[in-house]
Backbone as a chain_set.jsonl record, in Angstrom:
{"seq": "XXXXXXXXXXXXXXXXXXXXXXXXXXXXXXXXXXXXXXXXXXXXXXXXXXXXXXXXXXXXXXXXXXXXXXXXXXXXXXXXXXXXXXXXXXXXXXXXXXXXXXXXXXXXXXXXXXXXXXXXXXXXXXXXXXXXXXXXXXXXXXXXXXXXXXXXXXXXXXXXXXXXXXXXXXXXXXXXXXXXXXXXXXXXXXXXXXXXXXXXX", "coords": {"N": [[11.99, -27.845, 26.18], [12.928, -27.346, 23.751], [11.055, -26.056, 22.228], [10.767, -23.793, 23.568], [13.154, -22.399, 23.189], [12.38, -22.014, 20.041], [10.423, -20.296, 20.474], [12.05, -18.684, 21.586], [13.552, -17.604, 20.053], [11.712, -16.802, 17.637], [10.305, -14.598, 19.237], [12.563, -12.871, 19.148], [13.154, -12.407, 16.12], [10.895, -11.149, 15.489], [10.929, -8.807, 17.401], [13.308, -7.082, 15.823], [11.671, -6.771, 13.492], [9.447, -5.799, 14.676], [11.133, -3.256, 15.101], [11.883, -2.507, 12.21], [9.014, -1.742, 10.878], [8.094, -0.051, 12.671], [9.946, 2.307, 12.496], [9.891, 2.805, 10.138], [7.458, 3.642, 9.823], [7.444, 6.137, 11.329], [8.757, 7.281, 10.482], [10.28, 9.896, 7.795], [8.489, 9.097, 5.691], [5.976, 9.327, 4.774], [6.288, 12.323, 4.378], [7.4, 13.625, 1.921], [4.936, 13.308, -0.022], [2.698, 14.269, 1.133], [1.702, 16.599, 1.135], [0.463, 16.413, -1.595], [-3.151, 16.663, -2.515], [-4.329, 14.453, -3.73], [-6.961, 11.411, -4.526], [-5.925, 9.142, -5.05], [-3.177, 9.139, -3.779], [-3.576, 9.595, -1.143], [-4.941, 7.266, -0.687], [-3.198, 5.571, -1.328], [-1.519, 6.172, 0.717], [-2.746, 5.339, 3.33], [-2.947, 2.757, 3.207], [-0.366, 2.237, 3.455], [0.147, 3.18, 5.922], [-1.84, 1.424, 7.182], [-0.82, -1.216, 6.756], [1.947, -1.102, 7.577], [0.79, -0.461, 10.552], [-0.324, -3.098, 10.944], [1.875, -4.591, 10.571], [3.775, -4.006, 12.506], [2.23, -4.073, 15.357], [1.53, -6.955, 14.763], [3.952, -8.063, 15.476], [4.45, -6.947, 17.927], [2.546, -8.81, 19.003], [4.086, -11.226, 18.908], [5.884, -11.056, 20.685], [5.252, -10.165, 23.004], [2.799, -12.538, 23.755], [4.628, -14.756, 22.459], [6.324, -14.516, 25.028], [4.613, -14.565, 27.33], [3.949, -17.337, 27.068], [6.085, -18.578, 27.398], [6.477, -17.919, 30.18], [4.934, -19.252, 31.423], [4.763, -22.103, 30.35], [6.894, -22.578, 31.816], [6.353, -22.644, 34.669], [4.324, -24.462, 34.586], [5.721, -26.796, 34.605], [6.026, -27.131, 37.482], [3.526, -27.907, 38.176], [0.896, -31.099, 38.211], [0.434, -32.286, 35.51], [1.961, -32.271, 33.163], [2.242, -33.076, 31.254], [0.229, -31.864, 29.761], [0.812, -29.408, 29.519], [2.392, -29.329, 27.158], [1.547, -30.134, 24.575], [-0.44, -27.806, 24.456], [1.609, -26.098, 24.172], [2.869, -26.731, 21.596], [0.226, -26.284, 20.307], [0.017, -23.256, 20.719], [2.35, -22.729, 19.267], [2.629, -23.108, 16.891], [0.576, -20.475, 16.397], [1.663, -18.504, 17.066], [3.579, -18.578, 15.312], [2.169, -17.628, 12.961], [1.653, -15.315, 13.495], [3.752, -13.938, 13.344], [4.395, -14.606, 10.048], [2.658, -12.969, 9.333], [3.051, -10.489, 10.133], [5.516, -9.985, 8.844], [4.969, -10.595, 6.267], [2.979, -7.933, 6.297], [5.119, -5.985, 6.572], [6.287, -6.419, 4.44], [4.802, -5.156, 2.097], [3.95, -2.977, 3.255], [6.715, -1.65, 2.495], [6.602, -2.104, -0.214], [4.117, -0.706, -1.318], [5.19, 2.462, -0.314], [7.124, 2.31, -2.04], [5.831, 2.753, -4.054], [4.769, 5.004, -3.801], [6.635, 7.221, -3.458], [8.745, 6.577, -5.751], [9.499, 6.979, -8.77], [7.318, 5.68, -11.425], [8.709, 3.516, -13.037], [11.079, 3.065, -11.359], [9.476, 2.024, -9.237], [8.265, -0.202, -10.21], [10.438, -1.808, -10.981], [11.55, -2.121, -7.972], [9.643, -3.574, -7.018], [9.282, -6.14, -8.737], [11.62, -6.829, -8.175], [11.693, -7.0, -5.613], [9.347, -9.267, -5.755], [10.572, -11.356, -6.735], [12.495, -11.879, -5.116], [11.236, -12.926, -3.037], [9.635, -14.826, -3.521], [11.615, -16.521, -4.571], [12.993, -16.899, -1.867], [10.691, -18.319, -0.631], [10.444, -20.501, -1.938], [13.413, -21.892, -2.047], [12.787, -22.446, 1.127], [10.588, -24.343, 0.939], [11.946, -26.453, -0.794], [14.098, -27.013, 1.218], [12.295, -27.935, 3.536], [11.208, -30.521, 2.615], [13.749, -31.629, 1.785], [14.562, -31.566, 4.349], [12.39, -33.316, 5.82], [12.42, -35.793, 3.946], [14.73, -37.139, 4.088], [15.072, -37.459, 6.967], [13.097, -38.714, 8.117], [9.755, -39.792, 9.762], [7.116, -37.958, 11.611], [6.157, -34.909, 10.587], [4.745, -31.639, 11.138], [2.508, -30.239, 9.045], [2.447, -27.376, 6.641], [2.377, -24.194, 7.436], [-0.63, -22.474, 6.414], [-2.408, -20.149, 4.33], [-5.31, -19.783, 5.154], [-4.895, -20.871, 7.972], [-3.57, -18.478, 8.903], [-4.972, -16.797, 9.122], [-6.903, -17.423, 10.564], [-5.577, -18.085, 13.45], [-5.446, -15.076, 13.693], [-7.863, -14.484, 14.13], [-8.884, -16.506, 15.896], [-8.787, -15.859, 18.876], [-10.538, -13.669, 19.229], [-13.197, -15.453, 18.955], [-14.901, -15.919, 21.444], [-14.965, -13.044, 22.535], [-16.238, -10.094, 24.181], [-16.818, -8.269, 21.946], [-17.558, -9.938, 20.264], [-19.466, -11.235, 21.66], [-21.827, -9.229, 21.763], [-22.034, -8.827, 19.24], [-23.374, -11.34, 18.468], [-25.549, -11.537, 20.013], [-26.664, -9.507, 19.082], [-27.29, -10.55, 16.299], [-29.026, -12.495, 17.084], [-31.18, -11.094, 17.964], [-32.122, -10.057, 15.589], [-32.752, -11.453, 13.911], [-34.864, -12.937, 15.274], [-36.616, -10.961, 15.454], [-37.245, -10.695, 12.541], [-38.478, -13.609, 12.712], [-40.595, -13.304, 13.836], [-42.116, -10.682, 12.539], [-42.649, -12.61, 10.234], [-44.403, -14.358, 11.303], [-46.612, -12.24, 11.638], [-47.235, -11.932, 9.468]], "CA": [[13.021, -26.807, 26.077], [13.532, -26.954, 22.014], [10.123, -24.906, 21.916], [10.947, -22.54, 24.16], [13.905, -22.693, 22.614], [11.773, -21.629, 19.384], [9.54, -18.849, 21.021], [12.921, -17.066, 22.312], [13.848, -17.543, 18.843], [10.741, -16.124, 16.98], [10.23, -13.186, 19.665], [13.996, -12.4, 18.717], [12.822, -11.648, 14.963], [9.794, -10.151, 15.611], [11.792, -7.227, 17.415], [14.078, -6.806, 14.775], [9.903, -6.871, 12.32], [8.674, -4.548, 14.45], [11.601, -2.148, 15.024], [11.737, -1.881, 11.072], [7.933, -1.131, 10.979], [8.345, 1.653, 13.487], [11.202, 2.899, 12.083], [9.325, 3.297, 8.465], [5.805, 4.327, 9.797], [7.792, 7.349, 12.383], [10.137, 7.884, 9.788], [10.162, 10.921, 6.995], [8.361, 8.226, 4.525], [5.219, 10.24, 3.823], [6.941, 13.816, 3.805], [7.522, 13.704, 0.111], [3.721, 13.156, -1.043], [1.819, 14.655, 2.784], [0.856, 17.602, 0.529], [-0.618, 16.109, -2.558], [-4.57, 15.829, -2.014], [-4.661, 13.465, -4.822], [-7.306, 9.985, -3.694], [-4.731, 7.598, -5.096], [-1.736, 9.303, -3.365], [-4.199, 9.496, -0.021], [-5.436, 5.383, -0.308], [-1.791, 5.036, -0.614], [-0.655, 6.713, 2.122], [-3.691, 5.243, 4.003], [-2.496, 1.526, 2.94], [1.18, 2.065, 4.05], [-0.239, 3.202, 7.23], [-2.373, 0.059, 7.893], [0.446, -2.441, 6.13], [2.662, -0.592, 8.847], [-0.247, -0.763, 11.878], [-0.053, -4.7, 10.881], [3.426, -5.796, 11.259], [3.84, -3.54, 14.221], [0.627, -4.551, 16.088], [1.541, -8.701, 15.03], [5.042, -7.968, 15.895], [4.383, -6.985, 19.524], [2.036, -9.646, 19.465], [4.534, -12.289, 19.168], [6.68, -10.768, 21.091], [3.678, -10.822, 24.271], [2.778, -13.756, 23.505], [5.777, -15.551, 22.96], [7.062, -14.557, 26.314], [3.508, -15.579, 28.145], [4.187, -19.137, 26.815], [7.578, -19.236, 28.32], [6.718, -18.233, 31.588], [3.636, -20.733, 31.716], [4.957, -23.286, 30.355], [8.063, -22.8, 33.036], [5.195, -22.954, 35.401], [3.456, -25.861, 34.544], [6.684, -27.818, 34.668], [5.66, -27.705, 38.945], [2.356, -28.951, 38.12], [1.205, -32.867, 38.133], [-0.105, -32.969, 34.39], [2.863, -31.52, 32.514], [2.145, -33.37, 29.32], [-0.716, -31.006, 28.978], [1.684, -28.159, 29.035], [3.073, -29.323, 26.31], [0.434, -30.024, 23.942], [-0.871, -26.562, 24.753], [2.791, -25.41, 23.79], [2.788, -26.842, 20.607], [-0.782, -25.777, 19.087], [0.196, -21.912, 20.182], [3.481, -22.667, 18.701], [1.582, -22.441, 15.699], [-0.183, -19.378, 16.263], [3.001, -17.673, 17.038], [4.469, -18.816, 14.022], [1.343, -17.591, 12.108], [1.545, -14.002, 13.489], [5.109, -13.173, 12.647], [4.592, -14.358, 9.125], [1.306, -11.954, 8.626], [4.037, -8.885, 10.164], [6.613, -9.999, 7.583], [4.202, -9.954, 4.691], [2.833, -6.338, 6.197], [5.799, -5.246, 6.128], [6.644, -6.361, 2.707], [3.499, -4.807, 1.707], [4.369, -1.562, 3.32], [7.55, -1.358, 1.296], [6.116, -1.563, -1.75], [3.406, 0.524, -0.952], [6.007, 2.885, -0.119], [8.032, 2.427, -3.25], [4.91, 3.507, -5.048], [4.127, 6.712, -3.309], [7.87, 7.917, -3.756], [9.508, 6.459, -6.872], [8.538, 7.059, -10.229], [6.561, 4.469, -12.062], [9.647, 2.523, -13.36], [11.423, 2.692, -10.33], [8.37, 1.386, -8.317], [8.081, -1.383, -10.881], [11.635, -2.538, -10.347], [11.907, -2.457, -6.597], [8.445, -4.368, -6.94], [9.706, -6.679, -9.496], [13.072, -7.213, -7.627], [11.41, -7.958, -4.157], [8.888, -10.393, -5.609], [11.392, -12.647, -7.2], [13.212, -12.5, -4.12], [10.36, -13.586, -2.001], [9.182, -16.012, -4.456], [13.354, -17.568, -4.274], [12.908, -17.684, -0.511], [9.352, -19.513, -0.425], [10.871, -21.943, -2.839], [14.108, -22.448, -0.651], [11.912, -22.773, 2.1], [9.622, -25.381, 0.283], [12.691, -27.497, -0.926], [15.037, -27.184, 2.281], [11.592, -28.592, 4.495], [11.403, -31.198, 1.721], [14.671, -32.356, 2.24], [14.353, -32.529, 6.103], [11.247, -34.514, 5.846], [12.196, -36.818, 3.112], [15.887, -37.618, 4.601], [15.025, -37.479, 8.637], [11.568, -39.225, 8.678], [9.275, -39.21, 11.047], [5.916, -36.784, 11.128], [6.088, -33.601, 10.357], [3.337, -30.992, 11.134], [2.15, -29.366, 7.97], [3.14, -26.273, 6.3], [1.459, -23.003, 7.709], [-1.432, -22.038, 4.88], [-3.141, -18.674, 4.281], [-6.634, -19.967, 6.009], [-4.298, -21.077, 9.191], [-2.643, -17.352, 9.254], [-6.081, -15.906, 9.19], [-7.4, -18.549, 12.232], [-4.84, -17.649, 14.546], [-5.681, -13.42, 13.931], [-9.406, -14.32, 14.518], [-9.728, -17.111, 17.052], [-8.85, -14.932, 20.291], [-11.979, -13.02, 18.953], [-14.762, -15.515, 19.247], [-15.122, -15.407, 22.896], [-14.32, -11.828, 22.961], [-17.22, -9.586, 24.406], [-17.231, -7.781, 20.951], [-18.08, -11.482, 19.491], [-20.983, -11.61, 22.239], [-22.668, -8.12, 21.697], [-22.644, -9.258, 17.702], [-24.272, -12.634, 18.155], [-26.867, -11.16, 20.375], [-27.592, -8.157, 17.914], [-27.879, -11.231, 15.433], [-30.342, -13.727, 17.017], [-32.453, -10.029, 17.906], [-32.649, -9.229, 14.303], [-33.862, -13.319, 13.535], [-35.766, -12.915, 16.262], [-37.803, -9.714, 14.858], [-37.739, -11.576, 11.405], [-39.188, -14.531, 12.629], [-41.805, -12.028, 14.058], [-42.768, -10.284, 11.402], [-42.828, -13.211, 9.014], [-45.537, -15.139, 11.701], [-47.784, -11.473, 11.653], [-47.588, -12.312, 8.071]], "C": [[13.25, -26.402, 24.623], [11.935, -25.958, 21.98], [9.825, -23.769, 22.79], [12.159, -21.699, 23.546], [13.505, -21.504, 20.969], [11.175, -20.454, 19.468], [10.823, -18.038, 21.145], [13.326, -16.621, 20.846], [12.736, -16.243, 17.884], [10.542, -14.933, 17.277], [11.164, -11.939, 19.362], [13.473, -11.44, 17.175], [11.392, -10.972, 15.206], [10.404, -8.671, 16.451], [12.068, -7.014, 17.005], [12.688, -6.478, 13.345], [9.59, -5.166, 12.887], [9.163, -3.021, 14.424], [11.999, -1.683, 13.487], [10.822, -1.197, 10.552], [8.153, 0.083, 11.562], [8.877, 2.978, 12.65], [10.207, 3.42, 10.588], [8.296, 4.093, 8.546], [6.734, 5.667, 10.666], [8.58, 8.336, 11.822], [9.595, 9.468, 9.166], [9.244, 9.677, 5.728], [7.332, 8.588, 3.782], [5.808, 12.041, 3.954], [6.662, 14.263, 2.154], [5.657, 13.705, -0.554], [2.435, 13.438, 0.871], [1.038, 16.09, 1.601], [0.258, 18.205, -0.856], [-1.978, 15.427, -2.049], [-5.3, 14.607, -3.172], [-5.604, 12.515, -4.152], [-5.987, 9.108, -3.865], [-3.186, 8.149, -4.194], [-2.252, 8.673, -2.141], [-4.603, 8.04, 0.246], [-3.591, 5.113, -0.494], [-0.837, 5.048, 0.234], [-1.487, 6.153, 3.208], [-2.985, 3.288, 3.858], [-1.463, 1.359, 3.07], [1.168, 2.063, 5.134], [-0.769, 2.153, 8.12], [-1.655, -1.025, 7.727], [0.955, -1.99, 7.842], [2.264, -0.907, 10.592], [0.168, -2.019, 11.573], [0.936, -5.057, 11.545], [3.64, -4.847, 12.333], [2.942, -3.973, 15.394], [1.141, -6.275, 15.914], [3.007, -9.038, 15.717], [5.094, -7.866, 17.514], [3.288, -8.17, 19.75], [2.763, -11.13, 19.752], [5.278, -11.918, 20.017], [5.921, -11.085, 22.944], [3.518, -12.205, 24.276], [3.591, -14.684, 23.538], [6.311, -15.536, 24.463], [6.229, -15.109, 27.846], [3.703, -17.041, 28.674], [5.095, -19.493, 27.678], [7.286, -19.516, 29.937], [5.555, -19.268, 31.784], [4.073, -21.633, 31.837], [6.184, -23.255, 31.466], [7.542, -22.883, 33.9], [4.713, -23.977, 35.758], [4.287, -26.65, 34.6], [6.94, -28.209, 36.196], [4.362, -28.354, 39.006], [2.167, -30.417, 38.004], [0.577, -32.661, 36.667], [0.615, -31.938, 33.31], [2.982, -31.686, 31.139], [1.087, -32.407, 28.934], [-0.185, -29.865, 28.858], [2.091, -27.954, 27.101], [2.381, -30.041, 24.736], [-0.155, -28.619, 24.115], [0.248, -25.454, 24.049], [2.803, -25.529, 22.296], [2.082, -26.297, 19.126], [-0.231, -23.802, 19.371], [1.652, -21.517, 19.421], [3.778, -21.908, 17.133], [1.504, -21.405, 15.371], [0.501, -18.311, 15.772], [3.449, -17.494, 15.642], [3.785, -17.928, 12.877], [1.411, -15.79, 12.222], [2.726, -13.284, 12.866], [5.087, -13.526, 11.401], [3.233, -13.06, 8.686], [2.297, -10.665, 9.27], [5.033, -8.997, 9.072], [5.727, -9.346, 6.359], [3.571, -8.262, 5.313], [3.897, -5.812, 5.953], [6.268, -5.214, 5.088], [5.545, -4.943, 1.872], [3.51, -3.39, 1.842], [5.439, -0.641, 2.201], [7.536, -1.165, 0.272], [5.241, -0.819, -2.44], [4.341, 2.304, -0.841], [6.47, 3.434, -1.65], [7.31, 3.284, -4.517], [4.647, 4.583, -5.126], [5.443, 7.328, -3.482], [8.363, 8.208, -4.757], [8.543, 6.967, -7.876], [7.927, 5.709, -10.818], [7.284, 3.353, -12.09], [10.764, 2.012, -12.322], [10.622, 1.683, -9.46], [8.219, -0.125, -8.837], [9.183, -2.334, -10.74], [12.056, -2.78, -8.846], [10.455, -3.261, -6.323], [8.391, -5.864, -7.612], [10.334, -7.806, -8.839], [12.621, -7.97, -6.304], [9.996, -8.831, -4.59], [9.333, -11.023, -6.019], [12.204, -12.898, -6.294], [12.556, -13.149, -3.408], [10.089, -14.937, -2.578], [10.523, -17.266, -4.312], [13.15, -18.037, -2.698], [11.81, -18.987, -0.031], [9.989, -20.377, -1.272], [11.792, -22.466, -2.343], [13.064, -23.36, 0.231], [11.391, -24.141, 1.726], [10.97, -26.882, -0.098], [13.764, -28.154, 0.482], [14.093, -28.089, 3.248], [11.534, -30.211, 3.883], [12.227, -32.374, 1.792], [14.998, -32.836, 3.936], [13.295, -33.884, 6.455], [11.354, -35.901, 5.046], [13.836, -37.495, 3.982], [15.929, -38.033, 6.281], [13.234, -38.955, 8.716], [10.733, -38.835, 9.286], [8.12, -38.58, 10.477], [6.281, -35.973, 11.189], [5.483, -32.75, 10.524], [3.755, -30.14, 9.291], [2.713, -28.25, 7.441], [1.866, -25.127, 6.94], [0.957, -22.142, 6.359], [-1.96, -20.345, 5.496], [-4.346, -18.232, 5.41], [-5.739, -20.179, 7.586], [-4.0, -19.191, 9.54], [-4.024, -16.791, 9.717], [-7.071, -16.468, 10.524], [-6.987, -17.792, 13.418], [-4.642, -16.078, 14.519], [-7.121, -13.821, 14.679], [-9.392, -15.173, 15.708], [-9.968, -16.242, 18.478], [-10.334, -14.003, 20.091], [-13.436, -13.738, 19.475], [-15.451, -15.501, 20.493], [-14.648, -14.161, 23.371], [-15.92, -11.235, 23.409], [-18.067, -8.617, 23.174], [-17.998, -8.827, 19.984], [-19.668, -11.875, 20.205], [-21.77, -10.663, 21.813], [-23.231, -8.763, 19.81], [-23.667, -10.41, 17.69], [-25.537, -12.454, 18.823], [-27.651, -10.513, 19.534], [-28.008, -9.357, 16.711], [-28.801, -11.722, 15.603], [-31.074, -12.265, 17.352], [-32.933, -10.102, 16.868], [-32.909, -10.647, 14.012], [-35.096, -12.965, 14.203], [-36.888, -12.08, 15.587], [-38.079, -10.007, 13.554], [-38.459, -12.181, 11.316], [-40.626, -14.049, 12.79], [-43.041, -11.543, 13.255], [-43.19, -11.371, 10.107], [-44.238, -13.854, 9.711], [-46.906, -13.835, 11.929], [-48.466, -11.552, 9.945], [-48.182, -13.165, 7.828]], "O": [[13.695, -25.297, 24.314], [12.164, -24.861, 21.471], [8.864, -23.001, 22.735], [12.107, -20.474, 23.439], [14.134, -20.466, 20.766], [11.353, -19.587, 18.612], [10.796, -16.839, 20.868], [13.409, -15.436, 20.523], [13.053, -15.087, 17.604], [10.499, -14.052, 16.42], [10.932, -10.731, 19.307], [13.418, -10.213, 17.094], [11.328, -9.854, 14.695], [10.223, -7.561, 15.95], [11.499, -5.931, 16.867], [13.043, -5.932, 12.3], [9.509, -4.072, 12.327], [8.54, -2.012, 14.095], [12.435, -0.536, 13.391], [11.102, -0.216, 9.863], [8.377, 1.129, 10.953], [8.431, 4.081, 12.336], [10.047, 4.61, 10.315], [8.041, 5.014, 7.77], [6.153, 6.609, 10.127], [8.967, 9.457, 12.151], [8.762, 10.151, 9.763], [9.873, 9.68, 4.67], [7.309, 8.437, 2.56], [5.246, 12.804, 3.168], [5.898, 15.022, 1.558], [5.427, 14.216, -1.65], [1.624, 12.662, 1.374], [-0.176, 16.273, 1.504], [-0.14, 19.303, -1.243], [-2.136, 14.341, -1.491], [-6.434, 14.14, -3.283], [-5.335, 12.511, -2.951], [-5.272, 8.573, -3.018], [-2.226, 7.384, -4.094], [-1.819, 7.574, -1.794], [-4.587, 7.643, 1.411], [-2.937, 4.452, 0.312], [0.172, 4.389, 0.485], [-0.993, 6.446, 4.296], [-2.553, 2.858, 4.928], [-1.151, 0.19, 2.847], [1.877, 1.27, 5.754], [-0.452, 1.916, 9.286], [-1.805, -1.911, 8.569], [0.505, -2.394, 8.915], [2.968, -1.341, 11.503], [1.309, -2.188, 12.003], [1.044, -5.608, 12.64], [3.617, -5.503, 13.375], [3.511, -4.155, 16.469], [1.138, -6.91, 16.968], [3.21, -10.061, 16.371], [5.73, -8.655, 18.213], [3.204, -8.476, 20.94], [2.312, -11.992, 20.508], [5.63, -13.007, 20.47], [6.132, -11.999, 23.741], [4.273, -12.928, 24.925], [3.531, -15.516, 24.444], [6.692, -16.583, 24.989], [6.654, -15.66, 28.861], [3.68, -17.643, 29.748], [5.058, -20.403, 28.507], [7.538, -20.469, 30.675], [5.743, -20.154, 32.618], [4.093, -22.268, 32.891], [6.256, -24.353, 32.018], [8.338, -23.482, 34.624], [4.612, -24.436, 36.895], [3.731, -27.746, 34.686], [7.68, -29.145, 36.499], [4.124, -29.258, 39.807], [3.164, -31.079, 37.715], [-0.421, -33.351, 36.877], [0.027, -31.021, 32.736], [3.467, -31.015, 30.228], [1.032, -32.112, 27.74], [-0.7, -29.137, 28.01], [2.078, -27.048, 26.269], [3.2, -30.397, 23.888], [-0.465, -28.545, 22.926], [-0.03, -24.362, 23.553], [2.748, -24.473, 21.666], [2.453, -26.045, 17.98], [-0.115, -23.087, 18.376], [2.008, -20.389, 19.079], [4.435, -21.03, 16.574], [2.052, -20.989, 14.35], [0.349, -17.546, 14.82], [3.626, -16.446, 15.022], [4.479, -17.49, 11.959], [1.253, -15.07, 11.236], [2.701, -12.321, 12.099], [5.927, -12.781, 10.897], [3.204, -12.451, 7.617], [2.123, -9.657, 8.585], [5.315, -7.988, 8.426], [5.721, -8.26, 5.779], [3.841, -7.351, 4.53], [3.856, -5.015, 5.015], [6.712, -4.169, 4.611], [5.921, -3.991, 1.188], [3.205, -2.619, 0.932], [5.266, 0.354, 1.497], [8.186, -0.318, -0.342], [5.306, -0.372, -3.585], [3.83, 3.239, -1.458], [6.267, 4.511, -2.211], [7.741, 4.009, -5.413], [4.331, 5.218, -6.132], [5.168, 8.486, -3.797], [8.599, 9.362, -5.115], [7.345, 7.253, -7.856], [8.372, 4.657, -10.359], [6.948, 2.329, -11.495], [11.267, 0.889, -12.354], [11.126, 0.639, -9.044], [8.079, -1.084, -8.078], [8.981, -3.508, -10.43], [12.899, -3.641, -8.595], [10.284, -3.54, -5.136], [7.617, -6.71, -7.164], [10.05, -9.002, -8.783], [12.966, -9.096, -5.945], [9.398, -9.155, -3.564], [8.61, -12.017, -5.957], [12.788, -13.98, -6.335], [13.121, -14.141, -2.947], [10.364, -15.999, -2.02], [10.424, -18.464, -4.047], [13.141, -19.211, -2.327], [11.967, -20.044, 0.58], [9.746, -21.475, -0.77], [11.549, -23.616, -1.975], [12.681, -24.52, 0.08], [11.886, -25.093, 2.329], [10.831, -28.037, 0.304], [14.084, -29.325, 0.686], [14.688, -28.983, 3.85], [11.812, -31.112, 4.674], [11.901, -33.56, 1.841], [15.423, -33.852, 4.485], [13.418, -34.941, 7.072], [10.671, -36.893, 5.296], [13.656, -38.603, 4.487], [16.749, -38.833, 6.731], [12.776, -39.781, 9.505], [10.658, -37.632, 9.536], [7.927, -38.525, 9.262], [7.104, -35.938, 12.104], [5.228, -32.626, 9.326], [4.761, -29.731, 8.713], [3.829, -28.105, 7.939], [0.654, -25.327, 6.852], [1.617, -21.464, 5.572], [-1.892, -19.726, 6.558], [-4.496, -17.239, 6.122], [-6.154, -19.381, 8.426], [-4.37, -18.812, 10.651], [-4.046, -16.3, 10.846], [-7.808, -15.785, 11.235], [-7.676, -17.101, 14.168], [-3.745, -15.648, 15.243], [-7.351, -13.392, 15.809], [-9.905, -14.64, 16.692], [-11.054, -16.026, 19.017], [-11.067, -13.807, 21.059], [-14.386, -13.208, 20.051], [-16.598, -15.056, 20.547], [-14.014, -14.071, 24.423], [-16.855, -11.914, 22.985], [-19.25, -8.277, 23.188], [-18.85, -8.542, 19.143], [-20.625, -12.466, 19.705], [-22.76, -11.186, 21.302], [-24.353, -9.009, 19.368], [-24.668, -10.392, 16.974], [-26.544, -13.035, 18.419], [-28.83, -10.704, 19.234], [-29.076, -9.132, 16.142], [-29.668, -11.714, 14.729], [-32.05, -12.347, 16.607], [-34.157, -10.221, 16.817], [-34.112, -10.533, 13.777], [-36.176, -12.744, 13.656], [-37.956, -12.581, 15.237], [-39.194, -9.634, 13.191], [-39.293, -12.079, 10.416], [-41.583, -14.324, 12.067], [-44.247, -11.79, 13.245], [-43.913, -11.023, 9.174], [-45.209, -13.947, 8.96], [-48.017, -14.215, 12.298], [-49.576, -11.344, 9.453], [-48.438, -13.425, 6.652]]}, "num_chains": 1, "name": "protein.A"}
């Protein structure tokens, strides 16, 4: 129940992720610079757009996702091997966890993207400034507050969620995807016609 508990939790902020995304990408936010053909205005209006696609797109993903889990695992709690529920619950607990921080950072990412294509230089530099010393204060919170749970409570702990983890849990659903089979075929072909040509050689 505490990690369901968690999921209702997480899905909670990820609505509140992705209805800010929305809200920014639907908004008036390229108006102001839609009819400079500048490249650098255009890769920046092109990189607010995909920041934006991100945390909207990982945002409904936890949001899916999270709510999958629930009803499963409320499921599997009529089944006879319920501890495997819950091991199963745990590692996508993870995953979850891993998607709503890669929509946070898009949307950071958007914002300051944003800030660039609007403000003037010195503006852009201070609302760029301002929100990485805030982020930087929170990850350091963060880092001391877990710190103190772990060093005062005991016990194991799972790990901290790294960069390579965030980037796992975007890709794994991929490698058994049918787009993952068509590639690995087109690969061993092109070995295949290598090996070929190297034994006419």
């Amino acid at each position: 129940s505490q990690l369901l508990g968690i999921l209702g939790d997480m899905s909670t902020q990820a609505t509140l992720l992705a209805g800010c995304a929305i809200a920014s990408v639907g908004g008036e936010s390229l108006e102001s610079v839609s009819d400079d053909d500048s490249w650098k205005i255009q890769l920046g209006a092109a990189c607010f757009m995909a920041f934006g696609a991100i945390a909207v797109g990982s945002s409904m993903w936890v949001i899916f996702i999270a709510s999958n889990l629930i009803h499963l695992t409320r499921d599997a709690a009529l089944r006879p091997k319920i501890n495997k529920a819950r091991e199963i619950l745990e590692t996508r607990v993870r995953d979850v966890r891993c998607m709503l921080w890669i929509a946070l950072a898009s949307l950071l990412f958007s914002c300051v993207v944003m800030a660039w294509l609007n403000a003037s230089s010195v503006n852009a530099i201070i609302f760029s400034a301002v929100l990485f010393l805030v982020t930087w204060q929170a990850l350091l919170s963060k880092f001391n507050i877990t710190s103190d749970f772990r060093e005062q409570c005991g016990g194991e702990w799972a790990h901290d969620i790294t960069i390579s983890e965030m980037c796992a849990a975007w890709c794994r659903p991929w490698e058994n995807s049918a787009l993952m089979y068509f590639w690995r075929q087109s690969r061993s072909h092109t070995r295949l016609g290598e090996l070929g040509e190297t034994d006419q050689n």
